[in-house]
Amino acid sequence: MKKLILRPWKAEDLKNLVTYANNWNIAKFLTNQFPHPYTIEDGKAFVEFANRDQPVHIFAIVFNDEAIGGVGIHPQGDIHIKNAELGYWIGEPFWGQGIVSKAVNQIINFAFTTYDIDRIYASVFGSNLGSQKVLQKNNFKLEARFENTVFKKDRYEDEIFYGLRREDWENAKRKI
């Protein structure tokens, strides 16, 4: 039976992290903070960064004991204190298997039970249909679409915002 867990990143994950992250098909849908090419030095810095905060809120997606991607929930501050941003990626060999949808479900549960937030949001590139489907499967609602606001690798992309409210998460849990 295949097993999916979220756990903090470990130094032993470095090889897999670099192997799966060093892929333009992943980097093209992420901010420029996610480097391409993705080097061993980038991986070391990321693992250190991911484990800096308590509680840890940036996790490895581990499938059959192998780190194959990452997911994080990023609580916001100031006037956005009741919000947290969701981010995720997964190695290309694992696309289309429902793994990210399950990982996102787990991080949503973690976020709403750990933080005093009322909304989780994610922004995705307009051309990233797979990521949009992940959010829709997890009951996120389309909140806004901004045309040609993201500029990556010499081209503009639409930026699409999805949100999930605590009340909708609680109602979905009750239906199960």
Short mmCIF file of N, CA and C in Angstrom, two decimals:
data_model
loop_
_atom_site.label_atom_id
_atom_site.label_comp_id
_atom_site.label_asym_id
_atom_site.label_seq_id
_atom_site.Cartn_x
_atom_site.Cartn_y
_atom_site.Cartn_z
N MET A 1 0.84 -1.18 0.00
CA MET A 1 0.00 0.00 0.00
C MET A 1 0.89 1.25 0.00
N LYS A 2 0.57 2.19 -0.88
CA LYS A 2 1.36 3.41 -0.99
C LYS A 2 0.98 4.36 0.13
N LYS A 3 1.99 4.97 0.75
CA LYS A 3 1.76 5.81 1.92
C LYS A 3 2.23 7.23 1.65
N LEU A 4 1.39 8.22 1.99
CA LEU A 4 1.70 9.63 1.84
C LEU A 4 1.72 10.28 3.21
N ILE A 5 2.80 10.97 3.52
CA ILE A 5 2.87 11.75 4.76
C ILE A 5 3.54 13.09 4.47
N LEU A 6 3.27 14.03 5.33
CA LEU A 6 3.98 15.31 5.34
C LEU A 6 4.84 15.31 6.59
N ARG A 7 6.09 15.72 6.42
CA ARG A 7 6.99 15.81 7.57
C ARG A 7 8.03 16.87 7.27
N PRO A 8 8.71 17.34 8.32
CA PRO A 8 9.77 18.33 8.09
C PRO A 8 10.85 17.76 7.15
N TRP A 9 11.46 18.67 6.39
CA TRP A 9 12.56 18.28 5.51
C TRP A 9 13.76 17.84 6.34
N LYS A 10 14.49 16.85 5.86
CA LYS A 10 15.69 16.34 6.51
C LYS A 10 16.87 16.45 5.55
N ALA A 11 18.07 16.47 6.12
CA ALA A 11 19.28 16.51 5.30
C ALA A 11 19.33 15.31 4.35
N GLU A 12 18.78 14.17 4.78
CA GLU A 12 18.78 12.97 3.93
C GLU A 12 17.90 13.12 2.69
N ASP A 13 17.03 14.13 2.67
CA ASP A 13 16.15 14.37 1.53
C ASP A 13 16.83 15.16 0.42
N LEU A 14 18.03 15.62 0.67
CA LEU A 14 18.69 16.53 -0.26
C LEU A 14 18.82 15.99 -1.68
N LYS A 15 19.20 14.73 -1.82
CA LYS A 15 19.36 14.15 -3.15
C LYS A 15 18.03 14.18 -3.92
N ASN A 16 16.97 13.73 -3.28
CA ASN A 16 15.65 13.74 -3.93
C ASN A 16 15.18 15.16 -4.20
N LEU A 17 15.39 16.06 -3.24
CA LEU A 17 14.99 17.44 -3.41
C LEU A 17 15.61 18.03 -4.67
N VAL A 18 16.90 17.88 -4.82
CA VAL A 18 17.59 18.44 -5.98
C VAL A 18 17.17 17.70 -7.26
N THR A 19 17.05 16.40 -7.19
CA THR A 19 16.65 15.62 -8.38
C THR A 19 15.30 16.08 -8.91
N TYR A 20 14.30 16.21 -8.04
CA TYR A 20 12.96 16.56 -8.48
C TYR A 20 12.77 18.06 -8.70
N ALA A 21 13.45 18.90 -7.91
CA ALA A 21 13.27 20.36 -8.03
C ALA A 21 14.00 20.93 -9.24
N ASN A 22 15.04 20.28 -9.68
CA ASN A 22 15.82 20.79 -10.80
C ASN A 22 15.12 20.45 -12.13
N ASN A 23 13.98 21.10 -12.35
CA ASN A 23 13.14 20.78 -13.50
C ASN A 23 12.40 22.06 -13.91
N TRP A 24 12.65 22.51 -15.13
CA TRP A 24 12.00 23.73 -15.59
C TRP A 24 10.49 23.60 -15.61
N ASN A 25 9.96 22.41 -15.84
CA ASN A 25 8.51 22.22 -15.86
C ASN A 25 7.87 22.50 -14.51
N ILE A 26 8.65 22.45 -13.44
CA ILE A 26 8.18 22.83 -12.11
C ILE A 26 8.46 24.31 -11.87
N ALA A 27 9.70 24.71 -12.09
CA ALA A 27 10.11 26.09 -11.80
C ALA A 27 9.31 27.13 -12.58
N LYS A 28 8.86 26.79 -13.77
CA LYS A 28 8.16 27.78 -14.60
C LYS A 28 6.83 28.22 -13.99
N PHE A 29 6.30 27.46 -13.04
CA PHE A 29 5.03 27.82 -12.40
C PHE A 29 5.22 28.39 -11.00
N LEU A 30 6.46 28.64 -10.60
CA LEU A 30 6.74 29.13 -9.25
C LEU A 30 7.43 30.48 -9.30
N THR A 31 7.50 31.15 -8.15
CA THR A 31 8.19 32.43 -8.10
C THR A 31 9.67 32.23 -8.37
N ASN A 32 10.36 33.32 -8.61
CA ASN A 32 11.80 33.24 -8.88
C ASN A 32 12.60 32.87 -7.64
N GLN A 33 11.97 32.81 -6.49
CA GLN A 33 12.66 32.33 -5.29
C GLN A 33 12.96 30.84 -5.40
N PHE A 34 12.25 30.15 -6.27
CA PHE A 34 12.49 28.74 -6.55
C PHE A 34 13.44 28.73 -7.75
N PRO A 35 14.73 28.47 -7.50
CA PRO A 35 15.72 28.65 -8.56
C PRO A 35 15.68 27.57 -9.64
N HIS A 36 16.16 27.96 -10.79
CA HIS A 36 16.41 27.00 -11.87
C HIS A 36 17.64 27.46 -12.62
N PRO A 37 18.65 26.62 -12.74
CA PRO A 37 18.70 25.26 -12.21
C PRO A 37 18.72 25.24 -10.68
N TYR A 38 18.34 24.09 -10.12
CA TYR A 38 18.26 23.89 -8.68
C TYR A 38 19.47 23.07 -8.26
N THR A 39 20.36 23.69 -7.48
CA THR A 39 21.63 23.06 -7.12
C THR A 39 21.60 22.45 -5.72
N ILE A 40 22.62 21.71 -5.40
CA ILE A 40 22.76 21.14 -4.06
C ILE A 40 22.84 22.25 -3.02
N GLU A 41 23.50 23.36 -3.36
CA GLU A 41 23.58 24.50 -2.44
C GLU A 41 22.19 25.10 -2.20
N ASP A 42 21.39 25.19 -3.27
CA ASP A 42 20.01 25.67 -3.12
C ASP A 42 19.23 24.75 -2.19
N GLY A 43 19.41 23.45 -2.35
CA GLY A 43 18.72 22.47 -1.53
C GLY A 43 19.11 22.58 -0.06
N LYS A 44 20.40 22.72 0.20
CA LYS A 44 20.87 22.85 1.59
C LYS A 44 20.27 24.10 2.24
N ALA A 45 20.30 25.21 1.51
CA ALA A 45 19.75 26.46 2.05
C ALA A 45 18.25 26.32 2.29
N PHE A 46 17.55 25.64 1.39
CA PHE A 46 16.11 25.47 1.55
C PHE A 46 15.79 24.61 2.77
N VAL A 47 16.47 23.50 2.96
CA VAL A 47 16.19 22.62 4.10
C VAL A 47 16.40 23.39 5.41
N GLU A 48 17.46 24.19 5.47
CA GLU A 48 17.70 25.01 6.66
C GLU A 48 16.56 26.02 6.86
N PHE A 49 16.19 26.70 5.79
CA PHE A 49 15.10 27.68 5.84
C PHE A 49 13.78 27.02 6.26
N ALA A 50 13.47 25.87 5.68
CA ALA A 50 12.19 25.19 5.93
C ALA A 50 12.03 24.76 7.38
N ASN A 51 13.14 24.56 8.08
CA ASN A 51 13.09 24.09 9.46
C ASN A 51 13.33 25.20 10.48
N ARG A 52 13.40 26.42 10.03
CA ARG A 52 13.74 27.55 10.89
C ARG A 52 12.62 27.91 11.87
N ASP A 53 11.38 27.91 11.42
CA ASP A 53 10.27 28.38 12.26
C ASP A 53 9.69 27.26 13.11
N GLN A 54 9.09 27.65 14.24
CA GLN A 54 8.36 26.73 15.08
C GLN A 54 6.95 27.26 15.27
N PRO A 55 5.91 26.52 14.97
CA PRO A 55 6.03 25.17 14.44
C PRO A 55 6.49 25.20 12.98
N VAL A 56 7.14 24.11 12.59
CA VAL A 56 7.52 23.96 11.19
C VAL A 56 6.24 24.02 10.36
N HIS A 57 6.29 24.74 9.25
CA HIS A 57 5.10 24.88 8.40
C HIS A 57 5.42 24.69 6.92
N ILE A 58 6.64 24.23 6.64
CA ILE A 58 7.05 23.88 5.29
C ILE A 58 7.50 22.42 5.34
N PHE A 59 6.79 21.57 4.62
CA PHE A 59 6.98 20.13 4.77
C PHE A 59 7.40 19.46 3.46
N ALA A 60 8.08 18.34 3.62
CA ALA A 60 8.34 17.44 2.49
C ALA A 60 7.09 16.61 2.27
N ILE A 61 6.75 16.42 1.01
CA ILE A 61 5.71 15.46 0.64
C ILE A 61 6.44 14.14 0.46
N VAL A 62 6.15 13.20 1.32
CA VAL A 62 6.86 11.91 1.32
C VAL A 62 5.88 10.84 0.87
N PHE A 63 6.26 10.15 -0.18
CA PHE A 63 5.43 9.10 -0.77
C PHE A 63 6.25 7.83 -0.82
N ASN A 64 5.78 6.80 -0.17
CA ASN A 64 6.54 5.54 -0.07
C ASN A 64 7.95 5.78 0.43
N ASP A 65 8.07 6.56 1.49
CA ASP A 65 9.34 6.84 2.16
C ASP A 65 10.32 7.66 1.32
N GLU A 66 9.84 8.33 0.27
CA GLU A 66 10.71 9.14 -0.59
C GLU A 66 10.16 10.57 -0.66
N ALA A 67 11.01 11.56 -0.37
CA ALA A 67 10.60 12.96 -0.50
C ALA A 67 10.49 13.28 -1.99
N ILE A 68 9.27 13.66 -2.40
CA ILE A 68 9.02 13.87 -3.84
C ILE A 68 8.51 15.27 -4.16
N GLY A 69 8.39 16.12 -3.16
CA GLY A 69 7.90 17.47 -3.38
C GLY A 69 7.77 18.20 -2.06
N GLY A 70 7.18 19.38 -2.11
CA GLY A 70 7.04 20.17 -0.91
C GLY A 70 5.71 20.89 -0.85
N VAL A 71 5.29 21.18 0.37
CA VAL A 71 4.06 21.93 0.61
C VAL A 71 4.27 22.78 1.85
N GLY A 72 3.78 24.00 1.79
CA GLY A 72 3.94 24.89 2.94
C GLY A 72 2.74 25.78 3.13
N ILE A 73 2.55 26.18 4.37
CA ILE A 73 1.51 27.12 4.71
C ILE A 73 2.21 28.30 5.37
N HIS A 74 1.93 29.50 4.90
CA HIS A 74 2.69 30.67 5.32
C HIS A 74 1.75 31.70 5.95
N PRO A 75 1.65 31.69 7.29
CA PRO A 75 0.81 32.67 7.96
C PRO A 75 1.27 34.08 7.62
N GLN A 76 0.30 34.96 7.45
CA GLN A 76 0.59 36.34 7.07
C GLN A 76 0.58 37.22 8.32
N GLY A 77 1.00 38.45 8.17
CA GLY A 77 1.05 39.38 9.28
C GLY A 77 0.26 40.64 9.02
N ASP A 78 0.41 41.59 9.92
CA ASP A 78 -0.21 42.90 9.82
C ASP A 78 -1.72 42.77 9.60
N ILE A 79 -2.28 43.46 8.65
CA ILE A 79 -3.72 43.43 8.44
C ILE A 79 -4.20 42.13 7.81
N HIS A 80 -3.26 41.30 7.37
CA HIS A 80 -3.60 40.01 6.76
C HIS A 80 -3.41 38.85 7.74
N ILE A 81 -3.39 39.15 9.02
CA ILE A 81 -3.05 38.18 10.06
C ILE A 81 -3.99 36.97 10.11
N LYS A 82 -5.18 37.09 9.60
CA LYS A 82 -6.14 35.98 9.62
C LYS A 82 -6.07 35.15 8.34
N ASN A 83 -4.99 35.32 7.59
CA ASN A 83 -4.79 34.62 6.31
C ASN A 83 -3.47 33.86 6.33
N ALA A 84 -3.42 32.82 5.52
CA ALA A 84 -2.17 32.09 5.31
C ALA A 84 -2.10 31.72 3.84
N GLU A 85 -0.90 31.81 3.28
CA GLU A 85 -0.70 31.45 1.87
C GLU A 85 -0.25 30.01 1.76
N LEU A 86 -0.80 29.32 0.81
CA LEU A 86 -0.47 27.93 0.53
C LEU A 86 0.45 27.87 -0.69
N GLY A 87 1.47 27.04 -0.60
CA GLY A 87 2.34 26.80 -1.75
C GLY A 87 2.70 25.33 -1.81
N TYR A 88 2.92 24.82 -3.02
CA TYR A 88 3.26 23.40 -3.16
C TYR A 88 3.87 23.13 -4.52
N TRP A 89 4.61 22.02 -4.59
CA TRP A 89 5.13 21.51 -5.85
C TRP A 89 5.39 20.02 -5.66
N ILE A 90 5.47 19.31 -6.76
CA ILE A 90 5.75 17.87 -6.70
C ILE A 90 6.56 17.48 -7.92
N GLY A 91 7.43 16.49 -7.75
CA GLY A 91 8.25 16.02 -8.85
C GLY A 91 7.40 15.57 -10.04
N GLU A 92 7.86 15.88 -11.23
CA GLU A 92 7.08 15.60 -12.43
C GLU A 92 6.69 14.13 -12.59
N PRO A 93 7.53 13.16 -12.19
CA PRO A 93 7.09 11.77 -12.34
C PRO A 93 5.84 11.41 -11.54
N PHE A 94 5.44 12.28 -10.61
CA PHE A 94 4.31 12.00 -9.73
C PHE A 94 3.07 12.82 -10.07
N TRP A 95 3.13 13.58 -11.15
CA TRP A 95 1.99 14.39 -11.57
C TRP A 95 0.83 13.49 -11.96
N GLY A 96 -0.37 13.98 -11.73
CA GLY A 96 -1.58 13.30 -12.19
C GLY A 96 -1.98 12.07 -11.40
N GLN A 97 -1.39 11.87 -10.23
CA GLN A 97 -1.71 10.69 -9.43
C GLN A 97 -2.55 11.02 -8.18
N GLY A 98 -2.92 12.29 -8.02
CA GLY A 98 -3.71 12.69 -6.86
C GLY A 98 -2.91 12.90 -5.59
N ILE A 99 -1.60 12.80 -5.68
CA ILE A 99 -0.76 12.94 -4.49
C ILE A 99 -0.80 14.35 -3.94
N VAL A 100 -0.69 15.35 -4.81
CA VAL A 100 -0.69 16.73 -4.35
C VAL A 100 -2.05 17.09 -3.75
N SER A 101 -3.13 16.62 -4.34
CA SER A 101 -4.45 16.90 -3.77
C SER A 101 -4.55 16.38 -2.34
N LYS A 102 -4.02 15.20 -2.09
CA LYS A 102 -4.04 14.64 -0.73
C LYS A 102 -3.11 15.41 0.20
N ALA A 103 -1.95 15.82 -0.31
CA ALA A 103 -1.01 16.60 0.51
C ALA A 103 -1.61 17.96 0.87
N VAL A 104 -2.28 18.58 -0.09
CA VAL A 104 -2.92 19.87 0.17
C VAL A 104 -4.03 19.69 1.21
N ASN A 105 -4.78 18.63 1.13
CA ASN A 105 -5.80 18.36 2.13
C ASN A 105 -5.18 18.26 3.52
N GLN A 106 -4.05 17.57 3.62
CA GLN A 106 -3.38 17.43 4.92
C GLN A 106 -2.88 18.77 5.45
N ILE A 107 -2.32 19.60 4.58
CA ILE A 107 -1.78 20.89 5.04
C ILE A 107 -2.91 21.84 5.42
N ILE A 108 -4.05 21.74 4.74
CA ILE A 108 -5.21 22.54 5.10
C ILE A 108 -5.65 22.19 6.52
N ASN A 109 -5.76 20.91 6.81
CA ASN A 109 -6.15 20.47 8.16
C ASN A 109 -5.14 20.96 9.20
N PHE A 110 -3.85 20.83 8.87
CA PHE A 110 -2.80 21.33 9.76
C PHE A 110 -2.98 22.83 10.00
N ALA A 111 -3.18 23.58 8.93
CA ALA A 111 -3.25 25.04 9.04
C ALA A 111 -4.41 25.50 9.91
N PHE A 112 -5.59 24.96 9.65
CA PHE A 112 -6.76 25.41 10.39
C PHE A 112 -6.76 24.92 11.84
N THR A 113 -6.07 23.84 12.15
CA THR A 113 -6.00 23.38 13.53
C THR A 113 -4.81 23.97 14.28
N THR A 114 -3.84 24.53 13.58
CA THR A 114 -2.64 25.07 14.21
C THR A 114 -2.69 26.59 14.37
N TYR A 115 -3.24 27.28 13.40
CA TYR A 115 -3.20 28.74 13.38
C TYR A 115 -4.60 29.34 13.53
N ASP A 116 -4.63 30.52 14.12
CA ASP A 116 -5.88 31.27 14.28
C ASP A 116 -6.10 32.08 13.00
N ILE A 117 -6.47 31.36 11.93
CA ILE A 117 -6.70 31.98 10.63
C ILE A 117 -8.12 31.68 10.18
N ASP A 118 -8.61 32.51 9.28
CA ASP A 118 -9.95 32.31 8.73
C ASP A 118 -9.92 31.99 7.24
N ARG A 119 -8.74 32.15 6.60
CA ARG A 119 -8.67 31.95 5.15
C ARG A 119 -7.28 31.46 4.76
N ILE A 120 -7.29 30.48 3.86
CA ILE A 120 -6.06 30.03 3.20
C ILE A 120 -6.22 30.41 1.74
N TYR A 121 -5.19 30.98 1.17
CA TYR A 121 -5.26 31.35 -0.24
C TYR A 121 -4.03 30.84 -0.98
N ALA A 122 -4.18 30.74 -2.28
CA ALA A 122 -3.08 30.35 -3.16
C ALA A 122 -3.22 31.13 -4.45
N SER A 123 -2.10 31.52 -5.01
CA SER A 123 -2.13 32.13 -6.33
C SER A 123 -1.41 31.19 -7.29
N VAL A 124 -2.00 31.02 -8.45
CA VAL A 124 -1.43 30.11 -9.45
C VAL A 124 -1.37 30.82 -10.80
N PHE A 125 -0.49 30.36 -11.63
CA PHE A 125 -0.39 30.88 -12.98
C PHE A 125 -1.61 30.43 -13.78
N GLY A 126 -2.07 31.30 -14.65
CA GLY A 126 -3.24 30.97 -15.46
C GLY A 126 -3.07 29.72 -16.31
N SER A 127 -1.85 29.44 -16.72
CA SER A 127 -1.60 28.27 -17.57
C SER A 127 -1.40 26.99 -16.77
N ASN A 128 -1.38 27.08 -15.44
CA ASN A 128 -1.14 25.91 -14.60
C ASN A 128 -2.49 25.26 -14.23
N LEU A 129 -3.06 24.56 -15.20
CA LEU A 129 -4.38 23.95 -15.01
C LEU A 129 -4.36 22.85 -13.95
N GLY A 130 -3.27 22.11 -13.86
CA GLY A 130 -3.16 21.04 -12.86
C GLY A 130 -3.26 21.59 -11.45
N SER A 131 -2.59 22.69 -11.19
CA SER A 131 -2.62 23.29 -9.87
C SER A 131 -4.01 23.86 -9.56
N GLN A 132 -4.66 24.41 -10.56
CA GLN A 132 -6.02 24.91 -10.35
C GLN A 132 -6.95 23.76 -9.96
N LYS A 133 -6.79 22.61 -10.60
CA LYS A 133 -7.63 21.44 -10.28
C LYS A 133 -7.39 20.96 -8.85
N VAL A 134 -6.12 21.00 -8.41
CA VAL A 134 -5.80 20.60 -7.04
C VAL A 134 -6.58 21.46 -6.05
N LEU A 135 -6.59 22.75 -6.28
CA LEU A 135 -7.29 23.66 -5.37
C LEU A 135 -8.80 23.44 -5.42
N GLN A 136 -9.33 23.29 -6.60
CA GLN A 136 -10.78 23.06 -6.75
C GLN A 136 -11.20 21.77 -6.05
N LYS A 137 -10.39 20.71 -6.17
CA LYS A 137 -10.70 19.44 -5.49
C LYS A 137 -10.73 19.59 -3.98
N ASN A 138 -10.00 20.59 -3.48
CA ASN A 138 -9.93 20.83 -2.04
C ASN A 138 -10.85 21.96 -1.59
N ASN A 139 -11.89 22.22 -2.39
CA ASN A 139 -12.95 23.17 -2.04
C ASN A 139 -12.53 24.63 -2.03
N PHE A 140 -11.41 24.96 -2.66
CA PHE A 140 -11.04 26.36 -2.81
C PHE A 140 -11.95 26.99 -3.85
N LYS A 141 -12.27 28.26 -3.62
CA LYS A 141 -13.11 29.01 -4.55
C LYS A 141 -12.28 30.04 -5.30
N LEU A 142 -12.59 30.21 -6.56
CA LEU A 142 -11.94 31.24 -7.36
C LEU A 142 -12.30 32.59 -6.77
N GLU A 143 -11.28 33.39 -6.44
CA GLU A 143 -11.52 34.71 -5.86
C GLU A 143 -11.22 35.84 -6.84
N ALA A 144 -10.19 35.67 -7.65
CA ALA A 144 -9.82 36.75 -8.57
C ALA A 144 -8.90 36.23 -9.66
N ARG A 145 -8.97 36.90 -10.80
CA ARG A 145 -8.07 36.62 -11.90
C ARG A 145 -7.53 37.95 -12.38
N PHE A 146 -6.21 38.07 -12.37
CA PHE A 146 -5.54 39.27 -12.83
C PHE A 146 -4.79 38.95 -14.12
N GLU A 147 -5.16 39.64 -15.17
CA GLU A 147 -4.57 39.35 -16.48
C GLU A 147 -3.17 39.95 -16.61
N ASN A 148 -2.26 39.12 -17.07
CA ASN A 148 -0.89 39.54 -17.40
C ASN A 148 -0.19 40.31 -16.28
N THR A 149 -0.29 39.81 -15.05
CA THR A 149 0.36 40.47 -13.92
C THR A 149 1.65 39.79 -13.49
N VAL A 150 1.86 38.55 -13.91
CA VAL A 150 3.07 37.81 -13.55
C VAL A 150 3.99 37.81 -14.76
N PHE A 151 5.25 38.10 -14.51
CA PHE A 151 6.23 38.12 -15.60
C PHE A 151 7.32 37.11 -15.27
N LYS A 152 7.40 36.08 -16.06
CA LYS A 152 8.37 35.00 -15.81
C LYS A 152 9.00 34.60 -17.14
N LYS A 153 10.30 34.62 -17.18
CA LYS A 153 11.06 34.16 -18.35
C LYS A 153 10.57 34.82 -19.64
N ASP A 154 10.53 36.13 -19.64
CA ASP A 154 10.22 36.93 -20.83
C ASP A 154 8.78 36.82 -21.32
N ARG A 155 7.87 36.41 -20.43
CA ARG A 155 6.47 36.40 -20.87
C ARG A 155 5.53 36.68 -19.69
N TYR A 156 4.39 37.24 -20.03
CA TYR A 156 3.37 37.53 -19.04
C TYR A 156 2.45 36.34 -18.86
N GLU A 157 1.95 36.22 -17.63
CA GLU A 157 0.98 35.18 -17.28
C GLU A 157 -0.13 35.81 -16.46
N ASP A 158 -1.30 35.23 -16.52
CA ASP A 158 -2.38 35.62 -15.61
C ASP A 158 -2.06 35.04 -14.24
N GLU A 159 -2.50 35.74 -13.21
CA GLU A 159 -2.38 35.24 -11.84
C GLU A 159 -3.79 35.03 -11.31
N ILE A 160 -4.03 33.82 -10.82
CA ILE A 160 -5.37 33.45 -10.36
C ILE A 160 -5.31 33.16 -8.86
N PHE A 161 -6.21 33.78 -8.12
CA PHE A 161 -6.27 33.58 -6.67
C PHE A 161 -7.45 32.70 -6.31
N TYR A 162 -7.15 31.71 -5.47
CA TYR A 162 -8.17 30.83 -4.90
C TYR A 162 -8.12 30.98 -3.39
N GLY A 163 -9.26 30.82 -2.74
CA GLY A 163 -9.31 30.91 -1.29
C GLY A 163 -10.21 29.85 -0.69
N LEU A 164 -9.89 29.47 0.53
CA LEU A 164 -10.71 28.55 1.30
C LEU A 164 -10.92 29.18 2.67
N ARG A 165 -12.16 29.34 3.05
CA ARG A 165 -12.53 29.93 4.35
C ARG A 165 -12.70 28.83 5.39
N ARG A 166 -12.37 29.17 6.62
CA ARG A 166 -12.50 28.21 7.73
C ARG A 166 -13.91 27.62 7.77
N GLU A 167 -14.91 28.45 7.63
CA GLU A 167 -16.30 27.99 7.70
C GLU A 167 -16.57 26.93 6.63
N ASP A 168 -16.07 27.14 5.42
CA ASP A 168 -16.27 26.15 4.34
C ASP A 168 -15.52 24.86 4.63
N TRP A 169 -14.32 24.98 5.21
CA TRP A 169 -13.54 23.79 5.60
C TRP A 169 -14.29 23.00 6.67
N GLU A 170 -14.81 23.70 7.68
CA GLU A 170 -15.55 23.02 8.74
C GLU A 170 -16.80 22.34 8.20
N ASN A 171 -17.52 23.01 7.32
CA ASN A 171 -18.73 22.42 6.72
C ASN A 171 -18.39 21.20 5.88
N ALA A 172 -17.30 21.23 5.15
CA ALA A 172 -16.88 20.09 4.33
C ALA A 172 -16.51 18.91 5.23
N LYS A 173 -15.85 19.18 6.36
CA LYS A 173 -15.49 18.12 7.30
C LYS A 173 -16.74 17.45 7.87
N ARG A 174 -17.76 18.23 8.17
CA ARG A 174 -18.99 17.68 8.75
C ARG A 174 -19.72 16.76 7.77
N LYS A 175 -19.56 17.00 6.49
CA LYS A 175 -20.25 16.19 5.47
C LYS A 175 -19.61 14.82 5.29
N ILE A 176 -18.39 14.67 5.75
CA ILE A 176 -17.66 13.39 5.56
C ILE A 176 -18.16 12.35 6.55
#
